[in-house]
Coordinates of N, CA and C in Angstrom, one line a residue:
M29 N 249.5 -20.6 -73.4 CA 250.4 -21.2 -72.5 C 251.0 -22.5 -73.2
A30 N 252.2 -22.9 -72.8 CA 252.8 -24.1 -73.4 C 252.0 -25.3 -73.1
G31 N 252.2 -26.4 -73.8 CA 251.6 -27.7 -73.6 C 252.0 -28.3 -72.3
V32 N 251.3 -29.4 -71.9 CA 251.6 -30.0 -70.6 C 253.0 -30.6 -70.6
N33 N 253.5 -31.0 -71.7 CA 254.9 -31.6 -71.7 C 255.9 -30.5 -71.5
D34 N 255.6 -29.2 -71.9 CA 256.5 -28.1 -71.6 C 256.4 -27.7 -70.1
L35 N 255.2 -27.9 -69.5 CA 255.1 -27.5 -68.1 C 255.8 -28.6 -67.2
I36 N 256.0 -29.8 -67.8 CA 256.5 -30.9 -67.0 C 258.0 -31.1 -67.2
V37 N 258.6 -30.3 -68.0 CA 260.0 -30.4 -68.1 C 260.6 -29.9 -66.9
P38 N 261.1 -30.4 -65.9 CA 261.0 -29.7 -64.6 C 261.1 -28.2 -64.6
K39 N 260.1 -27.6 -64.0 CA 260.0 -26.1 -63.9 C 259.7 -25.7 -62.6
T40 N 260.2 -24.5 -62.2 CA 259.9 -24.0 -60.9 C 259.2 -22.6 -61.1
F41 N 258.1 -22.4 -60.3 CA 257.3 -21.2 -60.4 C 257.3 -20.6 -59.0
I42 N 257.3 -19.3 -58.9 CA 257.2 -18.6 -57.6 C 255.8 -17.9 -57.7
S43 N 254.9 -18.3 -56.8 CA 253.6 -17.6 -56.7 C 253.7 -16.6 -55.6
H44 N 253.2 -15.4 -55.8 CA 253.2 -14.3 -54.8 C 251.9 -14.2 -54.1
S45 N 250.9 -15.0 -54.4 CA 249.6 -14.9 -53.8 C 248.7 -16.1 -54.1
A46 N 247.7 -16.3 -53.3 CA 246.8 -17.4 -53.5 C 246.1 -17.3 -54.9
V47 N 245.9 -16.1 -55.3 CA 245.3 -15.9 -56.7 C 246.3 -16.4 -57.8
E48 N 247.6 -16.1 -57.6 CA 248.5 -16.6 -58.6 C 248.7 -18.1 -58.6
T49 N 248.6 -18.7 -57.4 CA 248.6 -20.2 -57.2 C 247.4 -20.8 -57.9
Y50 N 246.3 -20.2 -57.7 CA 245.0 -20.7 -58.3 C 245.2 -20.6 -59.9
E51 N 245.6 -19.5 -60.3 CA 245.8 -19.3 -61.8 C 246.8 -20.2 -62.4
L52 N 247.9 -20.5 -61.7 CA 248.8 -21.5 -62.2 C 248.1 -22.9 -62.3
G53 N 247.3 -23.2 -61.3 CA 246.6 -24.4 -61.3 C 245.6 -24.5 -62.5
M54 N 245.0 -23.4 -62.8 CA 244.1 -23.3 -63.9 C 244.8 -23.6 -65.2
N55 N 245.9 -22.9 -65.4 CA 246.7 -23.1 -66.6 C 247.2 -24.5 -66.8
F56 N 247.7 -25.0 -65.7 CA 248.2 -26.4 -65.7 C 247.1 -27.4 -66.0
G57 N 245.9 -27.2 -65.3 CA 244.7 -28.1 -65.5 C 244.3 -28.1 -67.0
A58 N 244.4 -27.0 -67.7 CA 243.9 -26.9 -69.1 C 244.7 -27.8 -70.0
Q59 N 245.9 -28.1 -69.6 CA 246.8 -28.9 -70.4 C 246.8 -30.4 -70.2
L60 N 246.1 -30.9 -69.1 CA 246.2 -32.3 -68.7 C 245.4 -33.2 -69.6
P61 N 246.0 -34.3 -70.0 CA 245.2 -35.3 -70.8 C 244.4 -36.2 -69.8
L62 N 243.5 -36.9 -70.3 CA 242.7 -37.9 -69.5 C 243.7 -38.9 -68.9
N63 N 243.3 -39.3 -67.7 CA 244.1 -40.3 -66.9 C 245.4 -39.8 -66.4
S64 N 245.5 -38.5 -66.3 CA 246.7 -37.9 -65.7 C 246.6 -38.2 -64.2
I65 N 247.8 -38.5 -63.6 CA 247.9 -38.6 -62.2 C 248.9 -37.6 -61.7
V66 N 248.4 -36.7 -60.9 CA 249.1 -35.5 -60.4 C 249.3 -35.7 -58.9
C67 N 250.6 -35.9 -58.5 CA 251.0 -36.1 -57.1 C 251.5 -34.9 -56.5
F68 N 250.9 -34.5 -55.4 CA 251.2 -33.3 -54.7 C 252.0 -33.6 -53.4
F69 N 253.0 -32.8 -53.3 CA 253.9 -32.9 -52.1 C 254.1 -31.5 -51.5
G70 N 254.1 -31.4 -50.2 CA 254.2 -30.2 -49.5 C 253.6 -30.2 -48.1
D71 N 254.1 -29.4 -47.2 CA 253.6 -29.3 -45.8 C 252.2 -28.7 -45.8
L72 N 251.5 -28.9 -44.7 CA 250.2 -28.3 -44.5 C 250.4 -26.8 -44.7
G73 N 249.4 -26.2 -45.4 CA 249.5 -24.8 -45.7 C 250.4 -24.4 -46.8
A74 N 250.9 -25.3 -47.6 CA 251.8 -25.0 -48.7 C 251.0 -24.5 -49.9
G75 N 249.7 -24.7 -50.0 CA 248.9 -24.2 -51.1 C 248.4 -25.3 -52.0
K76 N 248.5 -26.5 -51.7 CA 248.1 -27.7 -52.5 C 246.6 -27.5 -52.9
T77 N 245.8 -27.3 -51.9 CA 244.3 -27.3 -52.2 C 244.0 -26.0 -53.1
T78 N 244.7 -24.9 -52.9 CA 244.5 -23.8 -53.8 C 244.8 -24.0 -55.2
F79 N 246.0 -24.7 -55.4 CA 246.4 -25.1 -56.7 C 245.4 -26.1 -57.4
I80 N 244.9 -27.0 -56.6 CA 243.9 -28.0 -57.1 C 242.6 -27.4 -57.4
K81 N 242.2 -26.3 -56.6 CA 241.0 -25.6 -56.9 C 241.1 -25.0 -58.3
G82 N 242.3 -24.4 -58.7 CA 242.5 -23.8 -60.0 C 242.4 -24.9 -61.1
L83 N 243.2 -26.0 -60.8 CA 243.2 -27.1 -61.8 C 241.7 -27.6 -62.0
A84 N 241.0 -27.7 -60.9 CA 239.6 -28.2 -61.0 C 238.7 -27.2 -61.8
A85 N 239.0 -25.9 -61.7 CA 238.2 -24.9 -62.5 C 238.2 -25.2 -64.0
Q86 N 239.4 -25.7 -64.4 CA 239.6 -26.0 -65.8 C 239.1 -27.4 -66.1
V87 N 239.4 -28.4 -65.3 CA 239.0 -29.8 -65.6 C 237.5 -29.9 -65.5
L88 N 236.9 -29.2 -64.6 CA 235.4 -29.3 -64.4 C 234.6 -28.3 -65.2
D89 N 235.3 -27.3 -65.7 CA 234.7 -26.1 -66.4 C 233.8 -25.4 -65.4
S90 N 234.4 -25.1 -64.2 CA 233.6 -24.4 -63.1 C 234.6 -23.4 -62.5
Q91 N 234.2 -22.9 -61.4 CA 235.0 -21.9 -60.7 C 235.9 -22.5 -59.6
G92 N 235.6 -23.8 -59.3 CA 236.4 -24.6 -58.4 C 236.1 -24.3 -56.9
E93 N 235.1 -23.4 -56.6 CA 234.9 -23.1 -55.2 C 234.4 -24.3 -54.4
E94 N 233.7 -25.2 -55.1 CA 233.2 -26.4 -54.3 C 234.3 -27.4 -53.9
V95 N 235.5 -27.3 -54.5 CA 236.6 -28.2 -54.2 C 237.1 -28.0 -52.8
T96 N 237.1 -29.0 -52.0 CA 237.7 -29.0 -50.6 C 238.6 -30.2 -50.5
S97 N 239.5 -30.1 -49.5 CA 240.4 -31.2 -49.3 C 239.6 -32.3 -48.5
P98 N 239.6 -33.6 -49.1 CA 238.9 -34.7 -48.4 C 239.6 -35.3 -47.3
T99 N 240.1 -34.6 -46.4 CA 240.9 -35.1 -45.3 C 240.3 -36.3 -44.5
F100 N 239.0 -36.2 -44.3 CA 238.4 -37.3 -43.5 C 237.7 -38.3 -44.3
T101 N 237.6 -38.1 -45.6 CA 236.9 -39.1 -46.4 C 237.9 -39.7 -47.4
Y102 N 239.1 -39.3 -47.5 CA 240.2 -39.7 -48.4 C 240.0 -39.3 -49.8
L103 N 238.7 -39.3 -50.3 CA 238.5 -39.1 -51.7 C 237.2 -38.2 -52.0
N104 N 237.3 -37.2 -52.7 CA 236.1 -36.4 -53.2 C 236.2 -36.6 -54.8
I105 N 235.0 -36.9 -55.3 CA 234.9 -37.0 -56.8 C 234.0 -35.9 -57.3
Y106 N 234.5 -35.1 -58.3 CA 233.8 -34.0 -58.9 C 233.6 -34.3 -60.3
H107 N 232.3 -34.0 -60.7 CA 232.0 -34.3 -62.2 C 231.8 -33.0 -62.9
G108 N 232.2 -32.9 -64.0 CA 232.0 -31.7 -64.9 C 232.4 -32.0 -66.3
K109 N 233.1 -31.2 -67.0 CA 233.7 -31.4 -68.3 C 234.4 -32.8 -68.3
L110 N 235.2 -33.0 -67.3 CA 235.9 -34.2 -67.0 C 235.6 -34.6 -65.5
T111 N 236.0 -35.8 -65.1 CA 235.9 -36.1 -63.7 C 237.2 -35.9 -63.0
L112 N 237.1 -35.3 -61.8 CA 238.3 -35.1 -61.0 C 238.2 -36.0 -59.7
Y113 N 239.3 -36.7 -59.5 CA 239.4 -37.6 -58.3 C 240.4 -36.9 -57.4
H114 N 240.0 -36.4 -56.3 CA 240.8 -35.6 -55.4 C 241.0 -36.4 -54.1
F115 N 242.3 -36.9 -53.9 CA 242.6 -37.7 -52.8 C 243.4 -36.8 -51.7
D116 N 243.1 -37.0 -50.5 CA 243.9 -36.5 -49.4 C 244.3 -37.7 -48.6
L117 N 245.5 -38.2 -48.6 CA 245.9 -39.4 -48.0 C 246.6 -39.2 -46.7
Y118 N 246.5 -38.0 -46.1 CA 247.2 -37.6 -44.9 C 246.9 -38.7 -43.8
R119 N 245.7 -39.2 -43.7 CA 245.3 -40.1 -42.6 C 245.5 -41.5 -43.0
L120 N 245.9 -41.8 -44.2 CA 246.0 -43.2 -44.7 C 247.2 -43.9 -44.0
R121 N 247.0 -45.1 -43.7 CA 248.1 -45.9 -43.0 C 249.2 -46.2 -44.0
D122 N 248.8 -46.9 -45.2 CA 249.8 -47.3 -46.1 C 249.1 -47.7 -47.4
A123 N 250.0 -48.2 -48.3 CA 249.5 -48.5 -49.7 C 248.5 -49.6 -49.7
D124 N 248.6 -50.6 -48.8 CA 247.7 -51.7 -48.7 C 246.3 -51.2 -48.3
E125 N 246.2 -50.2 -47.5 CA 244.9 -49.6 -47.1 C 244.3 -49.0 -48.4
F126 N 245.1 -48.3 -49.2 CA 244.6 -47.6 -50.4 C 244.1 -48.7 -51.4
L127 N 244.8 -49.8 -51.5 CA 244.4 -50.9 -52.4 C 243.1 -51.5 -51.9
S128 N 243.0 -51.7 -50.6 CA 241.8 -52.4 -50.1 C 240.5 -51.6 -50.3
M129 N 240.7 -50.3 -50.5 CA 239.5 -49.5 -50.8 C 239.2 -49.4 -52.3
G130 N 240.1 -50.0 -53.1 CA 239.9 -50.0 -54.5 C 240.2 -48.7 -55.2
F131 N 240.9 -47.8 -54.5 CA 241.1 -46.4 -55.0 C 242.0 -46.5 -56.3
D132 N 242.9 -47.5 -56.4 CA 243.8 -47.5 -57.6 C 243.0 -47.7 -58.9
E133 N 241.7 -48.1 -58.8 CA 241.0 -48.2 -60.0 C 240.7 -46.9 -60.7
V134 N 240.7 -45.8 -60.0 CA 240.4 -44.5 -60.7 C 241.6 -44.0 -61.5
F135 N 242.8 -44.6 -61.4 CA 243.9 -44.1 -62.1 C 243.7 -44.1 -63.6
D136 N 242.9 -45.1 -64.1 CA 242.6 -45.2 -65.5 C 241.1 -45.2 -65.8
A137 N 240.4 -44.4 -65.0 CA 238.9 -44.4 -65.2 C 238.4 -43.3 -66.1
G138 N 239.4 -42.6 -66.8 CA 238.9 -41.6 -67.7 C 238.8 -40.2 -67.1
G139 N 239.5 -39.9 -66.0 CA 239.4 -38.6 -65.4 C 240.9 -38.1 -65.1
I140 N 240.9 -37.2 -64.1 CA 242.2 -36.7 -63.6 C 242.3 -37.0 -62.2
S141 N 243.4 -37.6 -61.7 CA 243.6 -37.9 -60.3 C 244.6 -37.0 -59.7
C142 N 244.2 -36.3 -58.6 CA 245.0 -35.4 -57.8 C 245.2 -36.1 -56.5
L143 N 246.4 -36.3 -56.1 CA 246.7 -37.0 -54.8 C 247.6 -36.1 -53.9
E144 N 247.0 -35.7 -52.8 CA 247.8 -35.0 -51.7 C 248.4 -36.1 -50.8
W145 N 249.6 -35.9 -50.3 CA 250.3 -36.8 -49.4 C 250.6 -38.1 -50.2
T146 N 251.1 -38.0 -51.3 CA 251.3 -39.2 -52.2 C 252.3 -40.1 -51.7
E147 N 253.3 -39.6 -50.8 CA 254.3 -40.4 -50.3 C 253.8 -41.6 -49.6
K148 N 252.5 -41.6 -49.1 CA 251.9 -42.7 -48.4 C 251.7 -43.9 -49.4
I149 N 251.6 -43.7 -50.7 CA 251.4 -44.8 -51.6 C 252.4 -44.7 -52.7
A150 N 253.6 -44.3 -52.5 CA 254.7 -44.1 -53.5 C 254.9 -45.3 -54.4
S151 N 254.8 -46.5 -53.8 CA 255.0 -47.7 -54.5 C 253.9 -48.0 -55.6
L152 N 252.7 -47.4 -55.4 CA 251.7 -47.6 -56.3 C 251.6 -46.6 -57.5
I153 N 252.4 -45.6 -57.5 CA 252.3 -44.5 -58.5 C 253.0 -44.9 -59.7
P154 N 252.3 -44.9 -60.9 CA 252.9 -45.2 -62.1 C 254.1 -44.3 -62.5
E155 N 255.1 -44.9 -63.0 CA 256.2 -44.1 -63.5 C 255.7 -43.0 -64.5
G156 N 256.3 -41.9 -64.5 CA 255.9 -40.8 -65.4 C 254.7 -40.0 -64.9
S157 N 254.2 -40.3 -63.7 CA 253.2 -39.5 -63.2 C 253.7 -38.1 -62.9
I158 N 252.8 -37.1 -62.8 CA 253.3 -35.7 -62.6 C 253.5 -35.4 -61.2
S159 N 254.5 -34.7 -60.9 CA 254.8 -34.3 -59.5 C 254.7 -32.8 -59.4
V160 N 254.0 -32.4 -58.3 CA 253.9 -31.0 -58.0 C 254.3 -30.8 -56.5
R161 N 255.5 -30.2 -56.4 CA 256.1 -30.0 -55.0 C 255.9 -28.5 -54.7
M162 N 255.3 -28.3 -53.5 CA 255.0 -26.9 -53.1 C 255.6 -26.6 -51.7
S163 N 256.2 -25.5 -51.6 CA 256.7 -25.1 -50.3 C 256.4 -23.6 -50.1
H164 N 256.2 -23.3 -48.8 CA 255.9 -22.0 -48.3 C 257.1 -21.2 -48.1
L165 N 257.3 -20.1 -48.8 CA 258.5 -19.3 -48.7 C 258.4 -18.1 -47.7
G166 N 257.2 -17.9 -47.1 CA 257.0 -16.8 -46.2 C 255.9 -15.9 -46.8
G167 N 255.1 -15.4 -45.9 CA 254.0 -14.5 -46.4 C 253.1 -15.3 -47.3
D168 N 252.8 -14.7 -48.4 CA 251.9 -15.4 -49.4 C 252.7 -16.1 -50.5
E169 N 254.0 -16.1 -50.4 CA 254.8 -16.7 -51.5 C 255.0 -18.2 -51.4
R170 N 254.8 -18.9 -52.5 CA 255.0 -20.3 -52.6 C 255.9 -20.6 -53.7
K171 N 256.8 -21.7 -53.5 CA 257.6 -22.2 -54.6 C 256.8 -23.5 -55.1
I172 N 256.7 -23.6 -56.4 CA 255.9 -24.7 -57.0 C 256.8 -25.3 -58.1
E173 N 257.2 -26.5 -57.8 CA 258.1 -27.2 -58.7 C 257.3 -28.4 -59.4
I174 N 257.2 -28.3 -60.7 CA 256.4 -29.3 -61.5 C 257.4 -30.1 -62.3
G175 N 257.2 -31.5 -62.2 CA 258.1 -32.4 -63.0 C 257.4 -33.7 -63.1
R176 N 258.2 -34.8 -63.4 CA 257.7 -36.2 -63.5 C 258.3 -37.0 -62.4
L177 N 257.6 -38.0 -62.0 CA 258.1 -38.9 -61.0 C 258.9 -40.0 -61.7

């Protein structure tokens, strides 16, 4: 597969199943350098967690089954080959709350940060971070657009 910079030249993928979404996440995760910040956008059920499970399988050198969305805790940390910081900011009030919890410190902590509902902290996201926009097309199909912020 192409390098991460090739994946991030804005590209659009159509996934026809949860398995394809997972595999795209795996291929994408295999290319990420340390301290990557990957910002996920999409409605509930768009496939963000499935994509992150695939990404985690590569980053952690595991099967990714243990990865769940941290909706009520804001952050799950997974250790493996690399460290994965998985944020779900759906319930977060604003960027000030994110900063008050010290979460911004993980952006350069030597791992990979995946943030769901990034729009809640848009002002804190470094320029050049990776954007993954997902939308449900009907049935099992998803549109996945990867680019830079």
